[in-house]
GROMACS .gro file of C-alpha atoms in nm:
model
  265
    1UNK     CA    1   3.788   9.101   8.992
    2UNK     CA    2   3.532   8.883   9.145
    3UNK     CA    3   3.570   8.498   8.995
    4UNK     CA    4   3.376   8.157   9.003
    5UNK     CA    5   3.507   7.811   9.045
    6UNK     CA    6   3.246   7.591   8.907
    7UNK     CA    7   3.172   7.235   8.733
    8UNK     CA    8   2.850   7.073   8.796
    9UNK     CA    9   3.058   6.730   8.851
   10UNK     CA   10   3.187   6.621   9.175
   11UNK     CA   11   3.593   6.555   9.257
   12UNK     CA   12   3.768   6.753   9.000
   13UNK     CA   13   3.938   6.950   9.274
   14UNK     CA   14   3.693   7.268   9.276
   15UNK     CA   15   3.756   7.383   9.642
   16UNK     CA   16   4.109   7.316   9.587
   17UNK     CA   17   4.167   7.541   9.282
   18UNK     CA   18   3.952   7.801   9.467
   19UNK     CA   19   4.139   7.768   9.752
   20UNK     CA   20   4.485   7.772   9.623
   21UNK     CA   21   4.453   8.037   9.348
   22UNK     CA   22   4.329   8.274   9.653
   23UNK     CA   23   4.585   8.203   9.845
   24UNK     CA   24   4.842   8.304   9.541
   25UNK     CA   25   4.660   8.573   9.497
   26UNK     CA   26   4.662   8.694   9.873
   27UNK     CA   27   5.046   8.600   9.867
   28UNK     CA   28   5.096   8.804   9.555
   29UNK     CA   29   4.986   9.133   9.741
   30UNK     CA   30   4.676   9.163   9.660
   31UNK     CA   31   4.369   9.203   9.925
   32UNK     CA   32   4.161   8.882   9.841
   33UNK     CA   33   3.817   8.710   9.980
   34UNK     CA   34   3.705   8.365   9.927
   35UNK     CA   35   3.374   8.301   9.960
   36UNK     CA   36   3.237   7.963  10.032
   37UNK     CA   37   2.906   7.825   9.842
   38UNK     CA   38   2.932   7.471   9.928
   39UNK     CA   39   2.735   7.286  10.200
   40UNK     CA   40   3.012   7.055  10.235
   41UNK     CA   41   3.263   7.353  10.330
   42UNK     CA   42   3.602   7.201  10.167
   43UNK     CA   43   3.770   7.526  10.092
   44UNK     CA   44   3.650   7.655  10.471
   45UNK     CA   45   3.804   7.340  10.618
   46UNK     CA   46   4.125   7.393  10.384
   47UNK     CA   47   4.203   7.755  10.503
   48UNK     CA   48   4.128   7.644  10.894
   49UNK     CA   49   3.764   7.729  10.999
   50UNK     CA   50   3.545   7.505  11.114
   51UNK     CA   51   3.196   7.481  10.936
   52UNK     CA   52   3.032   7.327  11.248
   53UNK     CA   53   3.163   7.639  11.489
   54UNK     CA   54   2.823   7.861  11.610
   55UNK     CA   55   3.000   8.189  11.413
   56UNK     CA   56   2.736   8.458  11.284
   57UNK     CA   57   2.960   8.566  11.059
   58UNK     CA   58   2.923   8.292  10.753
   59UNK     CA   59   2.803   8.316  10.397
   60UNK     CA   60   2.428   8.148  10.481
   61UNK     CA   61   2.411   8.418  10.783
   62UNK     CA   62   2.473   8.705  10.510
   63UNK     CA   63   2.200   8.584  10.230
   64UNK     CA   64   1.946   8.464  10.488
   65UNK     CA   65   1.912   8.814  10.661
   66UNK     CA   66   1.804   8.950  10.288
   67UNK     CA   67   1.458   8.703  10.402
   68UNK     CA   68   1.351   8.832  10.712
   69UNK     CA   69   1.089   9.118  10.715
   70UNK     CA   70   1.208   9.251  11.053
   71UNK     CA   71   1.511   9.153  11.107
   72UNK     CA   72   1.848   9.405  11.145
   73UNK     CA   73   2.084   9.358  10.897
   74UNK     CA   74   2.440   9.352  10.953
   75UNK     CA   75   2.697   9.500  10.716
   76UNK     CA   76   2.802   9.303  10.450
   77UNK     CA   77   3.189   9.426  10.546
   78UNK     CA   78   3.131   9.262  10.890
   79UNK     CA   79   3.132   8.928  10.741
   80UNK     CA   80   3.441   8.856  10.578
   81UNK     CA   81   3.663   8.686  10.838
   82UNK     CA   82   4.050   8.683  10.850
   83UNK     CA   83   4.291   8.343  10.808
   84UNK     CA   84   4.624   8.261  10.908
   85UNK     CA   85   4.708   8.397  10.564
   86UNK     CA   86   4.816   8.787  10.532
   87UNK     CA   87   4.587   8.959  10.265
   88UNK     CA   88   4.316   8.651  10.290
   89UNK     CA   89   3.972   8.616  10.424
   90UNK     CA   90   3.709   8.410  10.406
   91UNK     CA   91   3.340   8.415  10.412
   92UNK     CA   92   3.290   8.067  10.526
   93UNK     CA   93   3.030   7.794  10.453
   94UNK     CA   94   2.803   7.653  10.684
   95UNK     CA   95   2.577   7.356  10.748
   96UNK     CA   96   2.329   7.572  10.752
   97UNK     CA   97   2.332   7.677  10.388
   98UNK     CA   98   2.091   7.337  10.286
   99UNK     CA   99   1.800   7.470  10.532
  100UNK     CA  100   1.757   7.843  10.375
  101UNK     CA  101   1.821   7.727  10.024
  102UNK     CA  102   1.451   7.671   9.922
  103UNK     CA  103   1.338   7.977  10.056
  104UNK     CA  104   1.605   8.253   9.903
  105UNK     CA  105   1.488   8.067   9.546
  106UNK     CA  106   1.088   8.147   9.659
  107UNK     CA  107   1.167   8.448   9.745
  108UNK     CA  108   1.396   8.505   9.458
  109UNK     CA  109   1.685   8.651   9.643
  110UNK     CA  110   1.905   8.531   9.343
  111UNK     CA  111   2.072   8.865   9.301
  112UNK     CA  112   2.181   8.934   9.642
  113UNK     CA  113   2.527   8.796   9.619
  114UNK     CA  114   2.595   9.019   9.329
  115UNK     CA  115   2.474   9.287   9.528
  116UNK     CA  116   2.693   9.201   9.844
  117UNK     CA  117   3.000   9.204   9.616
  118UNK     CA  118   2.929   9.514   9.493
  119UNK     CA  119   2.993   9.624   9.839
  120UNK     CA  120   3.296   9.385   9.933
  121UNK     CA  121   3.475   9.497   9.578
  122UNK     CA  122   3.542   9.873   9.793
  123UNK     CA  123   3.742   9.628  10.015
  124UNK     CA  124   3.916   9.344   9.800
  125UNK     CA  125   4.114   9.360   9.485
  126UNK     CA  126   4.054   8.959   9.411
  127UNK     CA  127   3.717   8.774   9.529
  128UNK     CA  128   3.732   8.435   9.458
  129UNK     CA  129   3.369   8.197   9.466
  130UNK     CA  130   3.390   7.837   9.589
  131UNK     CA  131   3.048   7.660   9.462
  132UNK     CA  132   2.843   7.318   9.514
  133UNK     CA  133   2.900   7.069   9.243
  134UNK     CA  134   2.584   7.122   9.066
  135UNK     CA  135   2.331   7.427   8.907
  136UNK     CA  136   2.150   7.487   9.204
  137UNK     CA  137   2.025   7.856   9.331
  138UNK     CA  138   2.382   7.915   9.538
  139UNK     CA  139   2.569   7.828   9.217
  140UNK     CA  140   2.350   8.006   9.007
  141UNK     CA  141   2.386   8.307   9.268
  142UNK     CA  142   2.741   8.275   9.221
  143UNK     CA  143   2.754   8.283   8.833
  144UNK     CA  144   2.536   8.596   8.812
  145UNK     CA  145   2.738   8.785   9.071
  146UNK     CA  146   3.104   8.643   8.889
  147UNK     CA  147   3.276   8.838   8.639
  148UNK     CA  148   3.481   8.580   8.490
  149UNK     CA  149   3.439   8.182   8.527
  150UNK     CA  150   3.688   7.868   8.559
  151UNK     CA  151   3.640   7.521   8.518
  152UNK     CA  152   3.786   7.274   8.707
  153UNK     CA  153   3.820   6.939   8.467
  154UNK     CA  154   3.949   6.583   8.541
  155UNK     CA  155   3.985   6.419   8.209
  156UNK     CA  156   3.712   6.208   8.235
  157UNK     CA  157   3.457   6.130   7.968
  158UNK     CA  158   3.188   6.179   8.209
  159UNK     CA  159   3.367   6.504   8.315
  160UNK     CA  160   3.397   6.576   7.967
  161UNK     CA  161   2.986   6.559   7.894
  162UNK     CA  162   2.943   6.747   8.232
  163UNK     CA  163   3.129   7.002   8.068
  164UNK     CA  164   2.934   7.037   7.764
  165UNK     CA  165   2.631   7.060   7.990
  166UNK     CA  166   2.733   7.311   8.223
  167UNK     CA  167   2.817   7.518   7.865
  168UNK     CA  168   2.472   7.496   7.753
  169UNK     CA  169   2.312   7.602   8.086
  170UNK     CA  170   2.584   7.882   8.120
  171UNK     CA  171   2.459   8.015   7.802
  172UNK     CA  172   2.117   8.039   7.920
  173UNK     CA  173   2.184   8.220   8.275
  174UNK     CA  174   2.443   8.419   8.081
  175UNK     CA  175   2.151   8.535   7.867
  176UNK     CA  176   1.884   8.585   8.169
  177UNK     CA  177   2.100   8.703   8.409
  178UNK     CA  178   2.482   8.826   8.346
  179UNK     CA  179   2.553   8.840   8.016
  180UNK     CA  180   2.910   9.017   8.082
  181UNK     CA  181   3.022   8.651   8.296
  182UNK     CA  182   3.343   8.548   8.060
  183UNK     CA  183   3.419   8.207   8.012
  184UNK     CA  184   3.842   8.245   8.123
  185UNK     CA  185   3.916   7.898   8.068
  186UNK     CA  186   3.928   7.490   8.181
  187UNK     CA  187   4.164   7.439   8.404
  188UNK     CA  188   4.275   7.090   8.374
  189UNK     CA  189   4.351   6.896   8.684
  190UNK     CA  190   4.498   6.566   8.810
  191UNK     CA  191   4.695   6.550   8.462
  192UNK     CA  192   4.849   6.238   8.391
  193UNK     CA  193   5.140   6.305   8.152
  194UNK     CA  194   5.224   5.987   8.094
  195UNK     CA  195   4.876   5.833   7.961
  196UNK     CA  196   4.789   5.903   7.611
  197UNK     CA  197   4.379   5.931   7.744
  198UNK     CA  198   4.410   6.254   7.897
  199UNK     CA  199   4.598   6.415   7.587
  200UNK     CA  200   4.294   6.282   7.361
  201UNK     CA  201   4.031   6.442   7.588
  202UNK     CA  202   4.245   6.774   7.613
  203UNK     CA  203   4.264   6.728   7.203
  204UNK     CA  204   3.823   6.680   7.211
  205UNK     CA  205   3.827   7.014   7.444
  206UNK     CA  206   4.021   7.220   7.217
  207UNK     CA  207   3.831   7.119   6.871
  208UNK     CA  208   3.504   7.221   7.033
  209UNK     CA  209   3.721   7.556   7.052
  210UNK     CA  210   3.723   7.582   7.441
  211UNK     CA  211   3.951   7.778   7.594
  212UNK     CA  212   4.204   7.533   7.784
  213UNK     CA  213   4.437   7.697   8.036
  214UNK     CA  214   4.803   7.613   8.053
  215UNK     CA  215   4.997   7.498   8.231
  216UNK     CA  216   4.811   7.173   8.328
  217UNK     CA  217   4.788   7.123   8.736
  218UNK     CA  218   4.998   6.743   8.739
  219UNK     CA  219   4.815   6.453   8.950
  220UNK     CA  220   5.005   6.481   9.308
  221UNK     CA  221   4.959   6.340   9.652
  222UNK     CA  222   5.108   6.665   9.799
  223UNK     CA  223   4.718   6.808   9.736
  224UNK     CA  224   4.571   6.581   9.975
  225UNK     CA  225   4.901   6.669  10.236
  226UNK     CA  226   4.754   7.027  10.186
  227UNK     CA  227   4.431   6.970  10.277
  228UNK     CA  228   4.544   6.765  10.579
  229UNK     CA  229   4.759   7.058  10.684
  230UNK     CA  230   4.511   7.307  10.624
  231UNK     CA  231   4.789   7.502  10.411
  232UNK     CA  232   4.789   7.570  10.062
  233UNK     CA  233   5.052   7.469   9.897
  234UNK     CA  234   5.220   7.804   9.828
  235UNK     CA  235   5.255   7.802  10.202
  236UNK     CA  236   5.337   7.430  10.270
  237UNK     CA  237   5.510   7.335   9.972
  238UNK     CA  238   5.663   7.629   9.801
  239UNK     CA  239   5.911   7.479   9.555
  240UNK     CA  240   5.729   7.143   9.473
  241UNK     CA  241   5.624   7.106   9.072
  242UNK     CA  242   5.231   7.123   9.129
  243UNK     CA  243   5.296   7.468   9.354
  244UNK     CA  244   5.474   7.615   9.072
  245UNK     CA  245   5.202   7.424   8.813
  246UNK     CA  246   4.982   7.641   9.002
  247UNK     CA  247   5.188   7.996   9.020
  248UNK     CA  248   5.230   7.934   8.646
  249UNK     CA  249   4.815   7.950   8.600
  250UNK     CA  250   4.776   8.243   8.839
  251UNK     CA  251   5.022   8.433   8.636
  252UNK     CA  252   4.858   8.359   8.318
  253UNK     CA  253   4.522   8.475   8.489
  254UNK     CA  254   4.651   8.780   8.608
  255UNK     CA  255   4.780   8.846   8.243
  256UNK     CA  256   4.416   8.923   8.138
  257UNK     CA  257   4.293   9.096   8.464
  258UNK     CA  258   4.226   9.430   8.450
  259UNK     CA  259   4.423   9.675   8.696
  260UNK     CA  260   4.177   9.813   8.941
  261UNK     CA  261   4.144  10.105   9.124
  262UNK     CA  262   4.283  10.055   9.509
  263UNK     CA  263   4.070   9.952   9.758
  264UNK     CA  264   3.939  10.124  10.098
  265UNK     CA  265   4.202   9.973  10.383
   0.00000   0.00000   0.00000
């Protein structure tokens, strides 16, 4: 089950979701990969690697050797790198990832994520896809090679119109490209229970007929603690609200996933 993380606006907790749902996953038993699409590298900060290290090994090292004529290519397997975490890797971001960008689009090497999960599904049960906070080719990448999608949403009005933007460019790629990619849900984040705002934009979302995911994640400092500990919060924080908030969503992910064959160990 191979799944994207994606708004195309900025700070409604993208990496975090990713980041946390894999780690639920991975706690839950099953053999999961993050991958890491964003320049910025928030989710490969979060589990502990450092974006800035010299490693071979990261996600712009794996789609840039698809561009060289003569190059050797090393084994898509070989990339995926273990964390701290038992049952979760990560193929990390890099720095490097804004340099090759303009030349996998000329050379349309669009489809060669999809085609490097192909080969990491014989490995991993649950691939989860970290992305950059807009439709650019590594998103785009990312949505084609994605069998189901989740959107991360603030309860913002400009959130709100991003959303309804993103929708109509999804429906065009899902046309073009990957017209199996399933729309699983918003996930609404930073809830505010106690303002009447949020509740009206949540009540907008759901007249459009999207599908909103319960439970909502609550607003939390504890998130930020996380990050600063490089732990998610199913390791840090076990019994606080927003770590059950989020056990609650995986389990109502997992409802609808479909039970896969096992993987090669």
């Amino acid at each position: 089950m191979r799944r994207v993380v994606f708004n195309q606006k900025g700070g409604v907790g993208k990496s975090s979701i990713a980041a946390n749902l894999a780690a639920l996953s991975a706690a839950k038993g099953y053999k999961t990969l993050l991958i890491d699409l964003d320049v910025q590298g928030n989710s490969s900060h979060y589990l502990g690697y450092d974006v800035n290290s010299e490693s071979k090994q990261t996600i712009a090292d794996l789609l840039n050797q698809t561009v060289g004529w003569f190059s050797v290519s090393t084994p898509v397997i070989e990339f995926p790198q273990p964390t701290s975490f038992t049952n979760l890797d990560i193929i990390p971001s890099s720095p490097r990832l804004e340099k090759i960008e303009s030349e996998l689009e000329r050379r349309y090497k669009i489809y060669k994520l999809r085609d490097a999960l192909d080969e990491l599904d014989k490995r991993y049960e649950r691939i989860y896809i970290d992305t950059p906070p807009n439709l650019n080719f590594f998103s785009k990448a990312a949505l084609i090679a994605a069998q189901r999608l989740l959107i991360p949403f603030d309860c913002d009005s400009f959130s709100q119109q991003a959303l309804l933007t993103l929708l109509n460019n999804l429906s065009e790629l899902r046309e073009d490209h990957n017209p199996t990619l399933e729309v699983e849900g918003v996930i609404v984040n930073m809830f505010n229970a106690q303002a009447n705002f949020p509740k009206k934009i949540i009540a907008d979302l759901k007249d459009l007929g999207l599908p909103i995911l319960e439970p909502y994640l609550p607003q939390s400092i504890k998130m930020k603690e996380s990050h600063y500990h490089q732990k998610p919060l199913i390791h840090l924080l076990p019994a606080h609200k927003l770590t059950k908030s989020f056990e609650q969503l995986f389990i109502t992910l997992e409802k609808s996933a479909p039970v896969l064959a096992e993987v090669e160990t």
